[in-house]
């Protein structure tokens, strides 16, 4: 009887230990995955601003424009105009690529994985139950957790710092001081297998220039890729 | 003869020099320190005074640096008791940024009645033409503001005094009923909401577009930091913003004439110009207007009693072309609804435009940052209004805002950044690039007009650049010419904006 009792005790302790261990593994796994997602998104969106393309010269005449579909067609008054403009664009593009590599930005990161900014949203992803589940999981998140910038690994030659309103705005209404981009991330909602995820992201270049969206991601070949987004706002 | 004159001249100067030095080097032997016995009443006042809980905000008075001159008091018997006044000989007040105030004096005032002894620290802010020797108990010739603070530093009352006569005053319990001659007057300090504003109280005074009124004056506080490089070498490091305090002053006459020439929507019977009343406007807006016409521009009640709501009302009733061609265009398009609300964007934003439900014709402008100046709200409302109109225009391919050249350039930028008119990085880049090229000056002009062209247009450029500066720094095309905004220009714009914001009566 005593032996059986002991056996039960050992089994019970093992069970508890295993549960705790798997919880920790699960949490730390989610934690690691969250930072991997952030690394990818920062690389994707925190690119330096570069000069815009020059306006098309008057020698170009539009035949048809559909801005939303990014479609427009037209004709040049002479072939040489077209070649000159194309060469100009190519030259600017190359110059911008070189410029972009040499620009080191300061990216301010909101110090928390925040509660997703979805309180007043009511989206319906009827054609994708998976997205709907992730969206609802996001909406259910009620607390924020600290975000450690030392765990972020970005590929560009930028610096990371924590975002602080007091430090980075010279007064209310004024723009950022000492930072080029402010990035905020919500906590990440995962599916059970940690193969799909969703989070709310916002990137701002100023207090009135940024965007926010829900990002739906999937792990493919051990890398997180964006499979869809649902825009929330621009500013 | 010459040498005698020279001798006399030299002797005279030597004597003068010695006399001067003597005065400087040796104390006046006739002066002796004498302890003056205070009267029992003054001694009792001194003993009872407790400034340990006095907060320097909003008065700007640092009580640790105060020296009360107990001996040089004056007293005055009034109907409600005996009043004492003691000058404060050393104070380090915050410097108001307003150029309206020419002198500030401080004093301790004690009113002793049968029931109670009431202590107040008083600040006299002299406006131009005021007698510099006036005090709180001797207001003859005084022109300016009197501020009374209790022993916790809270504002007990503010009065505007003209030639020694109190013209108008507000007290703590009236903060929420301040007559609004401008949208910047609203409760205390940072509070944007005007709380339990009573429309009847406001009716007579009006949230008018011009005339006289209380103006909130902001004081920004900064600390300059230096690195010590050895010896007397100090190298400037940075300036730290440590907060803003606000006070009220009364301004005679002033801005808003622009709004007297008013565009009136149909069925609006409320006051305009100097008779404009915010409560009346929103009564009409919510209760009467929808009988006659659909509310295609919807204002969420969360904005109703706020500075942003006041600004929006003024914009709706004004005749700004930029407003008419952006936000105003939604009035005429039954397939769209534009909603203004207080809402959450992200921590780094002041406002945002949500077109997440664009396919159903719904666009929402959320105003997030609370505590801005009225003109800043006007600027960000117009900025977001341009986004809203571009969203609408690209969906419908119709717009009063865009001429054929604009359409071409917008199309080119959308294509270049692969924008799809959604809430994403591509669309925000394309739209902001376009706005940088086309709307910096129109935005600045709009704010300039709202401020009744108080200063030259150049002083309003920061309002045009709000949110677009980064794009300006990297370069933009204006009338086909490539330009860049420089840091120096931007800094100058900031300074000019500070001046405008601290003196506007919009």
mmCIF file of N, CA and C in Angstrom, chain A residues 51-55 88 92, chain B residues 409 433-434 436-438 475-483:
data_model
loop_
_atom_site.group_PDB
_atom_site.id
_atom_site.type_symbol
_atom_site.label_atom_id
_atom_site.label_comp_id
_atom_site.label_asym_id
_atom_site.label_seq_id
_atom_site.Cartn_x
_atom_site.Cartn_y
_atom_site.Cartn_z
ATOM 1 N N UNK A 51 13.488 60.392 -51.704
ATOM 2 C CA UNK A 51 12.781 61.385 -52.525
ATOM 3 C C UNK A 51 11.763 60.722 -53.458
ATOM 4 N N UNK A 52 10.703 61.438 -53.789
ATOM 5 C CA UNK A 52 9.654 60.865 -54.648
ATOM 6 C C UNK A 52 10.089 60.871 -56.116
ATOM 7 N N UNK A 53 9.369 60.151 -56.951
ATOM 8 C CA UNK A 53 9.697 60.196 -58.387
ATOM 9 C C UNK A 53 9.341 61.566 -58.952
ATOM 10 N N UNK A 54 10.077 62.027 -59.936
ATOM 11 C CA UNK A 54 9.730 63.335 -60.514
ATOM 12 C C UNK A 54 8.402 63.259 -61.255
ATOM 13 N N UNK A 55 7.678 64.371 -61.299
ATOM 14 C CA UNK A 55 6.392 64.347 -62.022
ATOM 15 C C UNK A 55 6.621 64.041 -63.498
ATOM 16 N N UNK A 88 15.916 58.804 -66.388
ATOM 17 C CA UNK A 88 15.929 59.642 -65.189
ATOM 18 C C UNK A 88 15.431 58.828 -63.988
ATOM 19 N N UNK A 92 17.510 57.760 -60.632
ATOM 20 C CA UNK A 92 17.039 58.098 -59.272
ATOM 21 C C UNK A 92 16.901 56.831 -58.435
ATOM 22 N N UNK B 409 -0.744 63.462 -60.993
ATOM 23 C CA UNK B 409 0.344 63.271 -60.032
ATOM 24 C C UNK B 409 -0.053 62.250 -58.960
ATOM 25 N N UNK B 433 3.076 62.026 -49.651
ATOM 26 C CA UNK B 433 3.915 62.639 -50.679
ATOM 27 C C UNK B 433 3.105 63.675 -51.460
ATOM 28 N N UNK B 434 1.904 63.275 -51.808
ATOM 29 C CA UNK B 434 1.034 64.167 -52.583
ATOM 30 C C UNK B 434 0.684 65.417 -51.769
ATOM 31 N N UNK B 436 2.399 66.717 -49.370
ATOM 32 C CA UNK B 436 3.590 67.559 -49.209
ATOM 33 C C UNK B 436 3.763 68.471 -50.421
ATOM 34 N N UNK B 437 3.464 67.952 -51.583
ATOM 35 C CA UNK B 437 3.619 68.753 -52.799
ATOM 36 C C UNK B 437 2.499 69.779 -52.963
ATOM 37 N N UNK B 438 1.303 69.426 -52.510
ATOM 38 C CA UNK B 438 0.149 70.250 -52.882
ATOM 39 C C UNK B 438 -0.479 71.076 -51.748
ATOM 40 N N UNK B 475 12.818 65.759 -49.517
ATOM 41 C CA UNK B 475 12.662 66.403 -50.816
ATOM 42 C C UNK B 475 11.261 66.236 -51.370
ATOM 43 N N UNK B 476 10.839 67.242 -52.126
ATOM 44 C CA UNK B 476 9.502 67.204 -52.734
ATOM 45 C C UNK B 476 9.491 68.095 -53.971
ATOM 46 N N UNK B 477 8.530 67.870 -54.796
ATOM 47 C CA UNK B 477 8.414 68.692 -56.006
ATOM 48 C C UNK B 477 7.317 69.728 -55.804
ATOM 49 N N UNK B 478 7.680 70.972 -55.997
ATOM 50 C CA UNK B 478 6.687 72.048 -55.919
ATOM 51 C C UNK B 478 6.698 72.780 -57.256
ATOM 52 N N UNK B 479 5.563 72.756 -57.936
ATOM 53 C CA UNK B 479 5.480 73.317 -59.297
ATOM 54 C C UNK B 479 6.585 72.748 -60.188
ATOM 55 N N UNK B 480 6.831 71.480 -60.021
ATOM 56 C CA UNK B 480 7.813 70.799 -60.872
ATOM 57 C C UNK B 480 9.256 70.990 -60.456
ATOM 58 N N UNK B 481 9.485 71.818 -59.436
ATOM 59 C CA UNK B 481 10.873 72.079 -58.997
ATOM 60 C C UNK B 481 11.146 71.281 -57.724
ATOM 61 N N UNK B 482 12.306 70.608 -57.706
ATOM 62 C CA UNK B 482 12.653 69.801 -56.532
ATOM 63 C C UNK B 482 13.168 70.702 -55.412
ATOM 64 N N UNK B 483 12.589 70.548 -54.233
ATOM 65 C CA UNK B 483 12.991 71.370 -53.086
ATOM 66 C C UNK B 483 13.177 70.479 -51.862
#
